[in-house]
PDB file of C-alpha atoms in Angstrom:
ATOM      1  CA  UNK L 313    -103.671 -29.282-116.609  1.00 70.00           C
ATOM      2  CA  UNK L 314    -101.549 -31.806-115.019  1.00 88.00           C
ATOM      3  CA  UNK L 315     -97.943 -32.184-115.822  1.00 95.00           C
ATOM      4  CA  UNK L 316     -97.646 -36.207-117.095  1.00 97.00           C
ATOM      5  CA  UNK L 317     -94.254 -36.401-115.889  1.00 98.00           C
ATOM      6  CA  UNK L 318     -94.865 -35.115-112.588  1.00 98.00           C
ATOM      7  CA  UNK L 319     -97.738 -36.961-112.365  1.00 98.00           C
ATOM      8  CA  UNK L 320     -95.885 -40.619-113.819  1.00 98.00           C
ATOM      9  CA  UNK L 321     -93.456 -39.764-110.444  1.00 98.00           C
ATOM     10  CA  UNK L 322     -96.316 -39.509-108.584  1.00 98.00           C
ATOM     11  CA  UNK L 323     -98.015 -42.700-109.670  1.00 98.00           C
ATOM     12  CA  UNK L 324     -94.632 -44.752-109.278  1.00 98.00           C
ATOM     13  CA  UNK L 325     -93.231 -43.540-106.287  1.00 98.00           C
ATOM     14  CA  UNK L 326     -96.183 -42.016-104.617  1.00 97.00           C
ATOM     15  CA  UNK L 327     -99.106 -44.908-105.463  1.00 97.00           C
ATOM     16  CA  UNK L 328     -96.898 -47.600-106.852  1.00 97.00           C
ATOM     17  CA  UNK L 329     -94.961 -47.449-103.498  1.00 96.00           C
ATOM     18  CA  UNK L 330     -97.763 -48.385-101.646  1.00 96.00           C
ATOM     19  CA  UNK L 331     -97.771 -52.033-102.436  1.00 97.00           C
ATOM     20  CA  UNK L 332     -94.813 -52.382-100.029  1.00 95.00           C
ATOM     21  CA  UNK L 333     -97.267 -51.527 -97.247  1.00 95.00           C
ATOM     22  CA  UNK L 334    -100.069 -53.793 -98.899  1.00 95.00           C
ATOM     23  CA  UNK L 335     -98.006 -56.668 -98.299  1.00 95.00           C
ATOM     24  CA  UNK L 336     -97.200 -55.943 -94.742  1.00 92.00           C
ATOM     25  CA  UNK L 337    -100.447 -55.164 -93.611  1.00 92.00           C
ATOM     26  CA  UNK L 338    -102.732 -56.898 -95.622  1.00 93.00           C
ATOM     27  CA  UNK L 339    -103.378 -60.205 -95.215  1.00 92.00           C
ATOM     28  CA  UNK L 340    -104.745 -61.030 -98.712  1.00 93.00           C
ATOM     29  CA  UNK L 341    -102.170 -59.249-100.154  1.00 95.00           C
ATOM     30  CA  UNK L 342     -99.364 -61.320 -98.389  1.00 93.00           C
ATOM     31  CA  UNK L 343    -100.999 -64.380 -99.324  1.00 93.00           C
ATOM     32  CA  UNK L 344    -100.582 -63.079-102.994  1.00 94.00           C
ATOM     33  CA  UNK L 345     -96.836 -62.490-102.859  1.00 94.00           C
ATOM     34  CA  UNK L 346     -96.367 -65.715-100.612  1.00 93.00           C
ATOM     35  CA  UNK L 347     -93.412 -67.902-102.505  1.00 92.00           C
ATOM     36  CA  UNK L 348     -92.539 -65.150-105.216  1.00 93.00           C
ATOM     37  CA  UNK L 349     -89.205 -63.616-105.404  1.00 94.00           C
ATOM     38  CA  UNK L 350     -88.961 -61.860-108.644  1.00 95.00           C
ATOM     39  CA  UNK L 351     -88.386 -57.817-108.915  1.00 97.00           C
ATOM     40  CA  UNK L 352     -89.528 -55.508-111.503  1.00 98.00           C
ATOM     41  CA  UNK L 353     -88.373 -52.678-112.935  1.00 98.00           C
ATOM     42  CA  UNK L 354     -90.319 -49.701-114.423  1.00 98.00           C
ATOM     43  CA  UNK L 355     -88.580 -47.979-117.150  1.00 98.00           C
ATOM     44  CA  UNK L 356     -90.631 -44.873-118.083  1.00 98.00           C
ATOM     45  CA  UNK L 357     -88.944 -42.664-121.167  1.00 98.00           C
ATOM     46  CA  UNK L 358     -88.503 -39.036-120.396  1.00 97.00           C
ATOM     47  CA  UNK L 359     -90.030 -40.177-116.568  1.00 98.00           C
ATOM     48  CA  UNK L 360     -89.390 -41.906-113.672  1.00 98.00           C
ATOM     49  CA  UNK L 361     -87.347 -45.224-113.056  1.00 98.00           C
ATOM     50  CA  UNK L 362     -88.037 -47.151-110.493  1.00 98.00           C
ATOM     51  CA  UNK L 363     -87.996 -51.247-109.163  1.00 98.00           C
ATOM     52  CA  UNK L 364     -90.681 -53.422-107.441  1.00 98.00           C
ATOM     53  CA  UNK L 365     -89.280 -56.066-105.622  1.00 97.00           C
ATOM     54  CA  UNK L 366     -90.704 -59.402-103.618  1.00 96.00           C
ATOM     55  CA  UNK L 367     -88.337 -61.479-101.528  1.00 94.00           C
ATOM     56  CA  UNK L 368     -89.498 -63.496 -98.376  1.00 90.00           C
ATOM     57  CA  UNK L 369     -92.765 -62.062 -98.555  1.00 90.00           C
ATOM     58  CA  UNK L 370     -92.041 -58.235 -98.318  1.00 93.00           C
ATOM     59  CA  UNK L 371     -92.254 -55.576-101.088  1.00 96.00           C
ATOM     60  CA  UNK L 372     -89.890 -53.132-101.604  1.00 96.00           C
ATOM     61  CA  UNK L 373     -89.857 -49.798-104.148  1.00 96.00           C
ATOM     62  CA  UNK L 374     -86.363 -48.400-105.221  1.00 96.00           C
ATOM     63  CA  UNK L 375     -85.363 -45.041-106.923  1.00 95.00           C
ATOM     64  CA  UNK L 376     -83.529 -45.960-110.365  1.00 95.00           C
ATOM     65  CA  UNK L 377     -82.457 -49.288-112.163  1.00 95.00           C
ATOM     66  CA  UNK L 378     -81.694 -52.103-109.991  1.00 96.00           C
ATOM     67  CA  UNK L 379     -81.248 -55.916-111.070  1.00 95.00           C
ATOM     68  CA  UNK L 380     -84.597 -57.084-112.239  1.00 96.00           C
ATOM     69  CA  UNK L 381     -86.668 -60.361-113.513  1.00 97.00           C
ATOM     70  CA  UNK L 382     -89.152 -58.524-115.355  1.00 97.00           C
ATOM     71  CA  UNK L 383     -88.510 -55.216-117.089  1.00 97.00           C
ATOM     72  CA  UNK L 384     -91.340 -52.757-118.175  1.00 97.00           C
ATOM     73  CA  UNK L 385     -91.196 -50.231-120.169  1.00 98.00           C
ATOM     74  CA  UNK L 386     -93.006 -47.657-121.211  1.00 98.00           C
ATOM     75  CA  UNK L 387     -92.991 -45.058-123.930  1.00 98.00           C
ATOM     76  CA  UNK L 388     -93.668 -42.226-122.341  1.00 98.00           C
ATOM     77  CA  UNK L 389     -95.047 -40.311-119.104  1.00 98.00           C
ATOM     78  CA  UNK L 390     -98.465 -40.477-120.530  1.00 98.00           C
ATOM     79  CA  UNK L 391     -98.167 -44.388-121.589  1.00 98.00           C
ATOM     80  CA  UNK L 392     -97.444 -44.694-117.512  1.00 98.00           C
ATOM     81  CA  UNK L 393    -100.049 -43.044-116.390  1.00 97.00           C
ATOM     82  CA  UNK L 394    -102.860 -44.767-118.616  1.00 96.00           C
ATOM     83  CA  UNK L 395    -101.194 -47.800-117.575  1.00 95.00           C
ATOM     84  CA  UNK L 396    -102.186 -46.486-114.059  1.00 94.00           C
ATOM     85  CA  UNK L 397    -105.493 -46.277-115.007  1.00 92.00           C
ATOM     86  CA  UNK L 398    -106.071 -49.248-116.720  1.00 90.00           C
ATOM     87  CA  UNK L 399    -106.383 -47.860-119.788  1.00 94.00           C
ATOM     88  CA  UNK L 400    -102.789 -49.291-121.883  1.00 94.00           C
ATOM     89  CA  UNK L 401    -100.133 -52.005-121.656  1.00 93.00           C
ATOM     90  CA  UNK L 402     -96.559 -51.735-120.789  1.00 95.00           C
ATOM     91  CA  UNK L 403     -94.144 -53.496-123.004  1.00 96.00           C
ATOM     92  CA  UNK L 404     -92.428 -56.057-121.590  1.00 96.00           C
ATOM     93  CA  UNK L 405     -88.530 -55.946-122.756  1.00 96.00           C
ATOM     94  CA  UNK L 406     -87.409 -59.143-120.312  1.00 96.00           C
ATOM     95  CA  UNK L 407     -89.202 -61.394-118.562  1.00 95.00           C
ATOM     96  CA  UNK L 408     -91.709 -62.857-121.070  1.00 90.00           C
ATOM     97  CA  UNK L 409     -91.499 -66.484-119.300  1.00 92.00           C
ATOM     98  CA  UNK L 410     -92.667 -64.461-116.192  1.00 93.00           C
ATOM     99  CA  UNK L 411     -95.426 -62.711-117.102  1.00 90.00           C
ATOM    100  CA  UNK L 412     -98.140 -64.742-115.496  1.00 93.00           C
ATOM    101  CA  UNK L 413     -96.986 -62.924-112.618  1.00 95.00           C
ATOM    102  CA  UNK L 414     -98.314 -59.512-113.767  1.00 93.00           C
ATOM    103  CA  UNK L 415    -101.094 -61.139-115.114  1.00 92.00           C
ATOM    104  CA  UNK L 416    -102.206 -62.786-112.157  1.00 94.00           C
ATOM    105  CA  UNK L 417    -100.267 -61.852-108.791  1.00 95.00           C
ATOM    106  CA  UNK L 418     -99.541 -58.040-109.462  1.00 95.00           C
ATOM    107  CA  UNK L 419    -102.706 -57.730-110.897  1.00 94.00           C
ATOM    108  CA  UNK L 420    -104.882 -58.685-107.960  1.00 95.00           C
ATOM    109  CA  UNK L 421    -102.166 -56.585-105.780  1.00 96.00           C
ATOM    110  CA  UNK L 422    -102.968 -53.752-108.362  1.00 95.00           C
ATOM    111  CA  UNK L 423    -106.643 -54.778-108.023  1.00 95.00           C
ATOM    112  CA  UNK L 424    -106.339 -54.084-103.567  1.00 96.00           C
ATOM    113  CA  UNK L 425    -104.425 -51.281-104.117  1.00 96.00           C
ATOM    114  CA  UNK L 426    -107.461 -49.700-105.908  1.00 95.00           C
ATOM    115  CA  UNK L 427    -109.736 -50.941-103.003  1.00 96.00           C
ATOM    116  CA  UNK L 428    -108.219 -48.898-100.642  1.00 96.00           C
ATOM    117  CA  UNK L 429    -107.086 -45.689-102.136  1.00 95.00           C
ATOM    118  CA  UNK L 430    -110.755 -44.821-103.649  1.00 94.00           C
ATOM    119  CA  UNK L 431    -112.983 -45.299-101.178  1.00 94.00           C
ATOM    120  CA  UNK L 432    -116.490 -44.583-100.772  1.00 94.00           C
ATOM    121  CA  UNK L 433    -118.136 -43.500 -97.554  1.00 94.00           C
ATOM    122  CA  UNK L 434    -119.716 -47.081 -97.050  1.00 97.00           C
ATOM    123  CA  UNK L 435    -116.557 -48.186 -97.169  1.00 97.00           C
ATOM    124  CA  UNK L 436    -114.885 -45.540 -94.775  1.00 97.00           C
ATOM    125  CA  UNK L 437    -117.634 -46.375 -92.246  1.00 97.00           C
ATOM    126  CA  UNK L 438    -115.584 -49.809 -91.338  1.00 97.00           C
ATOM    127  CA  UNK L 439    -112.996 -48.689 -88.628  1.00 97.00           C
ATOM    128  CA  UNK L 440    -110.470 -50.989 -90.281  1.00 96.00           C
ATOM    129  CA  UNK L 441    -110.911 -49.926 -93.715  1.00 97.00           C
ATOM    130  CA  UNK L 442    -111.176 -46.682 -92.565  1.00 97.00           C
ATOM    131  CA  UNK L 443    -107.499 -47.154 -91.266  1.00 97.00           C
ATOM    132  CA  UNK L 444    -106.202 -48.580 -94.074  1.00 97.00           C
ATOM    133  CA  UNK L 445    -107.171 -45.878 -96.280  1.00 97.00           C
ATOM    134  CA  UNK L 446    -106.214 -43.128 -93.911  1.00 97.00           C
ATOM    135  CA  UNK L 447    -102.820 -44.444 -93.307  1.00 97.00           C
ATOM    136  CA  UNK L 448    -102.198 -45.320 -97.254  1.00 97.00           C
ATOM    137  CA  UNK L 449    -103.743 -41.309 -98.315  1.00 97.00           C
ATOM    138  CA  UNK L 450    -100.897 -40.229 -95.780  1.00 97.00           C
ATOM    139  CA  UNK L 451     -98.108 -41.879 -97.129  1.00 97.00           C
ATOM    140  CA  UNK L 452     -99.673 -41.498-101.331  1.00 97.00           C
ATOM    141  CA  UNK L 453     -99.651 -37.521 -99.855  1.00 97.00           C
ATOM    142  CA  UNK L 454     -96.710 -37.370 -98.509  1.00 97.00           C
ATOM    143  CA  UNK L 455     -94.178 -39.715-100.800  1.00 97.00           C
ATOM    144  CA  UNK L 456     -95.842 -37.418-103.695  1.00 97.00           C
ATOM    145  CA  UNK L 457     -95.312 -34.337-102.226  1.00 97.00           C
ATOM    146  CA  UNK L 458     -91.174 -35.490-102.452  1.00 98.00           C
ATOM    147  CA  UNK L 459     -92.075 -36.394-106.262  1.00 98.00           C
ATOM    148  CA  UNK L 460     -93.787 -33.040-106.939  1.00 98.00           C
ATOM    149  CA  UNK L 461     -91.006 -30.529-104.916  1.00 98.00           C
ATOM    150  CA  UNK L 462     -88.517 -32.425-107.229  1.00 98.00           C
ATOM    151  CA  UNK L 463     -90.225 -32.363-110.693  1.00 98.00           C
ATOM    152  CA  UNK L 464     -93.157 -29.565-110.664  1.00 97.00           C
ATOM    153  CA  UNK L 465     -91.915 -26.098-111.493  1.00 96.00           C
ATOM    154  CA  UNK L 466     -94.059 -24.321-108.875  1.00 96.00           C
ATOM    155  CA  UNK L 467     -93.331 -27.403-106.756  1.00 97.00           C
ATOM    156  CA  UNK L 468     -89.330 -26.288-107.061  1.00 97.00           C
ATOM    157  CA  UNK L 469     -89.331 -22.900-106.669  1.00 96.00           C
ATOM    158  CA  UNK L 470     -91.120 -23.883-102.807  1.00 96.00           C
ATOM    159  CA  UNK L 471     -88.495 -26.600-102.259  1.00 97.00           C
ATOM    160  CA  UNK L 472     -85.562 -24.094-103.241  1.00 96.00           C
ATOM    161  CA  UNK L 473     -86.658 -22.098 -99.954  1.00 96.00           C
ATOM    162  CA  UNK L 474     -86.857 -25.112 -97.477  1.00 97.00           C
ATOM    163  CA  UNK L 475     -83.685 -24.736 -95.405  1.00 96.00           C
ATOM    164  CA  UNK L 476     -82.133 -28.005 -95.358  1.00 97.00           C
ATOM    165  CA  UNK L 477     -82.739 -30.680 -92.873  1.00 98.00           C
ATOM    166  CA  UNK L 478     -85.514 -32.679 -91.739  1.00 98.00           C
ATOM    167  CA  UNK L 479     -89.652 -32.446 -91.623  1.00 98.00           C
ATOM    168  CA  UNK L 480     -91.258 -35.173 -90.109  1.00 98.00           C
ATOM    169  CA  UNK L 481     -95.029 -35.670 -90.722  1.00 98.00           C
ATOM    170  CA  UNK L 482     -96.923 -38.063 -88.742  1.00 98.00           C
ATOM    171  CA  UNK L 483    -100.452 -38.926 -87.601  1.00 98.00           C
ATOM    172  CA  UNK L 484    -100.234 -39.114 -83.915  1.00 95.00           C
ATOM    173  CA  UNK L 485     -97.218 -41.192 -82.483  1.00 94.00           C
ATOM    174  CA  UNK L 486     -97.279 -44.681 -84.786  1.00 93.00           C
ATOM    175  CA  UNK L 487     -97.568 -43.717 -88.171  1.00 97.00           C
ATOM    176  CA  UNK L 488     -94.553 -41.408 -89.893  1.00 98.00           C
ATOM    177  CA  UNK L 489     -92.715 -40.231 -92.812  1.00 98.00           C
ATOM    178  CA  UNK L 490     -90.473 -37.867 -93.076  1.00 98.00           C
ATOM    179  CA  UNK L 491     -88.911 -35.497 -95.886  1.00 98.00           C
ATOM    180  CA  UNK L 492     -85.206 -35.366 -95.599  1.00 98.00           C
ATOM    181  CA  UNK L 493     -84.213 -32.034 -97.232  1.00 98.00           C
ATOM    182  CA  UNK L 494     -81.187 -31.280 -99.224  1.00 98.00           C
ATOM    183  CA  UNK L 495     -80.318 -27.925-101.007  1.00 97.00           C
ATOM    184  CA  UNK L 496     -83.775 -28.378-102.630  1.00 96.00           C
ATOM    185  CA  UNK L 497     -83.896 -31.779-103.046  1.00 98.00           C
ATOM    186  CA  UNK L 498     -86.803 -33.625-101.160  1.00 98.00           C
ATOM    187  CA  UNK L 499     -86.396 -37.509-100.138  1.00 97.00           C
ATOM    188  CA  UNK L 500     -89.211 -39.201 -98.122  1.00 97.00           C
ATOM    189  CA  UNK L 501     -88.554 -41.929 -96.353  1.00 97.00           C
ATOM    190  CA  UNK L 502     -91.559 -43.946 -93.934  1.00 96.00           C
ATOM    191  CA  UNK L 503     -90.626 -43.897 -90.670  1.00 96.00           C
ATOM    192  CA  UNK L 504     -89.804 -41.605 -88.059  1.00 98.00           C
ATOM    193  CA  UNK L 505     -86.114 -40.208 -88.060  1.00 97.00           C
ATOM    194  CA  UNK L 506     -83.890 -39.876 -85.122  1.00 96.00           C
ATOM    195  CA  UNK L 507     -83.994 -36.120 -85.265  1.00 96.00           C
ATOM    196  CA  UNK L 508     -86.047 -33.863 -87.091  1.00 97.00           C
ATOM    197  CA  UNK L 509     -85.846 -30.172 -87.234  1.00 98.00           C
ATOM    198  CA  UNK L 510     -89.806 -29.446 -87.717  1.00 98.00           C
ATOM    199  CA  UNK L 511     -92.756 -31.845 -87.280  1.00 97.00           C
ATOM    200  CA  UNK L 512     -96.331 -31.879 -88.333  1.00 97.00           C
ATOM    201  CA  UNK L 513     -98.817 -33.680 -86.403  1.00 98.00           C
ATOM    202  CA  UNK L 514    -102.099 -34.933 -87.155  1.00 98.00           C
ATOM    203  CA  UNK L 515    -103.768 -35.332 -84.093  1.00 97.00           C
ATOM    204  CA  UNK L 516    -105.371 -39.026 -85.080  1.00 97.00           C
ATOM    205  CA  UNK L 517    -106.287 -41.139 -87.980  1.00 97.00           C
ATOM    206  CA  UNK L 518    -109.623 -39.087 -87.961  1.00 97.00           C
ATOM    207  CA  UNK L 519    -108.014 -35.732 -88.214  1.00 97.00           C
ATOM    208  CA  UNK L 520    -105.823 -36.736 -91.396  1.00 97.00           C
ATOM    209  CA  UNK L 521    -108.525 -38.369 -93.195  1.00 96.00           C
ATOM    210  CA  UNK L 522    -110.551 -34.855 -92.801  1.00 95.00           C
ATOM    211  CA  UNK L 523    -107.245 -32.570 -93.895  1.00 95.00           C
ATOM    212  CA  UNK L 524    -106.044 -34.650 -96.202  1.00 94.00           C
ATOM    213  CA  UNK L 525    -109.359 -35.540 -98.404  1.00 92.00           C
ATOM    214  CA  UNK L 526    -110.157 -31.858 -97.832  1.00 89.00           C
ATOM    215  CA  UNK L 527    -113.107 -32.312 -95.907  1.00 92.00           C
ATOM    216  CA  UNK L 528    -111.382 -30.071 -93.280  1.00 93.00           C
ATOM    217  CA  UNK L 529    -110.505 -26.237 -93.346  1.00 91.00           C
ATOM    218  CA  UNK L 530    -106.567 -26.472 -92.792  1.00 90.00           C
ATOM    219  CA  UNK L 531    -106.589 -23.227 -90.845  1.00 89.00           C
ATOM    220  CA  UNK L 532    -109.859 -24.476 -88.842  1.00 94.00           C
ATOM    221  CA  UNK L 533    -107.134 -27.701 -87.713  1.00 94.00           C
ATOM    222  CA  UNK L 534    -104.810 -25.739 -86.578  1.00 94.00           C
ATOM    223  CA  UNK L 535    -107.033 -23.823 -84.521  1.00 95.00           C
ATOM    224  CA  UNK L 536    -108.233 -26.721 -83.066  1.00 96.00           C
ATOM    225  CA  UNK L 537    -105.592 -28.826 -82.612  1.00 96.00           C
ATOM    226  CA  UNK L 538    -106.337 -31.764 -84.768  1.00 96.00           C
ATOM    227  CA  UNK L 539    -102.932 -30.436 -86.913  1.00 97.00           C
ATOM    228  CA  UNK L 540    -100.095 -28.853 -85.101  1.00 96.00           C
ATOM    229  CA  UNK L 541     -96.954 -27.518 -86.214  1.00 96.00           C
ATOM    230  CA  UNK L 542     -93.243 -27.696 -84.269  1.00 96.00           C
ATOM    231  CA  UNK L 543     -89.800 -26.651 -84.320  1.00 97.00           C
ATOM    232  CA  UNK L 544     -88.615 -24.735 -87.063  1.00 97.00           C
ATOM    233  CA  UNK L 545     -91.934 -23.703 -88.444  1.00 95.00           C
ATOM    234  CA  UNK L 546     -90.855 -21.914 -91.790  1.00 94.00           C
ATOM    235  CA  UNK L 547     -90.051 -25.075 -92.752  1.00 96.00           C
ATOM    236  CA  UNK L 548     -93.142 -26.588 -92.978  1.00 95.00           C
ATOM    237  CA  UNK L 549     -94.678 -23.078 -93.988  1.00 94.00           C
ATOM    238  CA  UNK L 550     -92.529 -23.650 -97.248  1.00 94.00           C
ATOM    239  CA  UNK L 551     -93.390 -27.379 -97.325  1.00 96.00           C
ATOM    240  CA  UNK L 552     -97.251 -26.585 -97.229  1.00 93.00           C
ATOM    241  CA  UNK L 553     -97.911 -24.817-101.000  1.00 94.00           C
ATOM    242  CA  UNK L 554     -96.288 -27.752-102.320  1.00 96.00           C
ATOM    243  CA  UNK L 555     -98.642 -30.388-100.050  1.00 93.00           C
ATOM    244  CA  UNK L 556    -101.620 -28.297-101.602  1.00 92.00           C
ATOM    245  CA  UNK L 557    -100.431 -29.340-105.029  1.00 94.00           C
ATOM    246  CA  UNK L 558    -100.562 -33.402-103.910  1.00 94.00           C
ATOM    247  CA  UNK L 559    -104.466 -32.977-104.466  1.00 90.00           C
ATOM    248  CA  UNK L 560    -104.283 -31.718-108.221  1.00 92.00           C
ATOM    249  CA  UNK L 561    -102.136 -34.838-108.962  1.00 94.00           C
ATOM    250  CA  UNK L 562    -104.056 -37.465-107.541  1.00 90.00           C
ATOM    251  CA  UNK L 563    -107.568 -36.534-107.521  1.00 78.00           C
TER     252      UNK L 563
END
């Protein structure tokens, strides 16, 4: 059974978070935000706390409360996560002259972001959605692993063992995020860092979409060379039991 308020960290910082690259990348998507500068801030009780942001026609997702326009909240882990789904309302606390914007701008965002993160294999068989969705899995995977090593006991007592220091994970040279570890605690940050003390490499776009929908043996990756491991290897070894718990989340 899934642990809500893992799960409402996930959502926010792992899904949620996505939107940033939406905007970026997608050219719908920027002609959504075009014009609006407003943020928003998540309030979840007993859960995560987070703020969506639109200036100049880039997204940005922060940790914790920040100055906001609109302010959500939400009642509990669970009342999140069936927001998530569709299936409940926040409750709007500021912002009420502002709410056409969640009704009609963040909602078509919300609307995309669904697009691309459940895909079907018609869909996967266009090379650019096929991008799209292998590049936004990666980061969803990898933001959420932070979320779970933080929050989820089992996902703790791994993260307690990962020396500190740095893990970057990246699918070939271009696309990157890494985990910046401290005594336990697990940040990730997009991007590639200026040092890293272990790496893991997916060989291409085509070799993370295969490992990280589970299509593809792990073990059978490595022994092929679509997923390679370097530097300080136990710290990806520790890293890895709390990746496999990503998939239990977000399925």
């Amino acid at each position: 059974m899934k642990n809500q308020k893992v799960l409402a960290y996930c959502n926010l910082f792992g899904v949620l978070r996505n939107i940033e690259f939406l905007v970026n990348r997608d050219e719908e998507c920027r002609k959504i935000v075009a014009g609006k500068n407003l943020s928003i801030q998540f309030k979840v009780k007993n859960g995560p706390n987070g703020n969506l942001s639109f200036k100049n026609g880039q997204a940005e997702m922060k940790e914790g409360s920040h100055p906001s326009h609109i302010l959500l909240f939400f009642t509990s882990p669970e009342h999140f996560n069936k927001m998530i789904d569709g299936k409940a309302n926040p409750i709007p606390l500021k912002g009420l002259t502002r709410i056409g914007f969640l009704t009609g701008p963040f909602t078509k965002l919300a609307d995309r972001l669904s697009y691309y993160l459940k895909p079907t294999e018609s869909l996967l068989s266009d090379p650019g959605y096929f991008a799209m969705n292998t590049e936004m899995t990666f980061y969803t995977a990898f933001s959420s692993l932070a979320q779970i090593g933080n929050h989820d006991p089992k996902g703790i007592q791994n993260a307690k063992h990962i020396p500190n220091g740095i893990i970057q994970a990246s699918i070939g040279t271009e696309i990157g995020l890494y985990i910046d570890v401290k005594n336990g605690h697990l940040t990730a940050y997009k991007g590639f860092a200026e040092k890293s003390n272990a790496r893991l490499v997916f060989k291409d776009l085509g070799a993370a979409q295969g490992i990280l929908s589970r299509k593809t043996d792990t073990y059978v990756a490595l022994a092929t060379g679509d997923l390679l491991m370097k530097g300080f290897i136990p710290m990806v070894e520790y890293m890895n039991p709390i990746l496999e718990l990503v998939g239990g989340y977000l399925a």
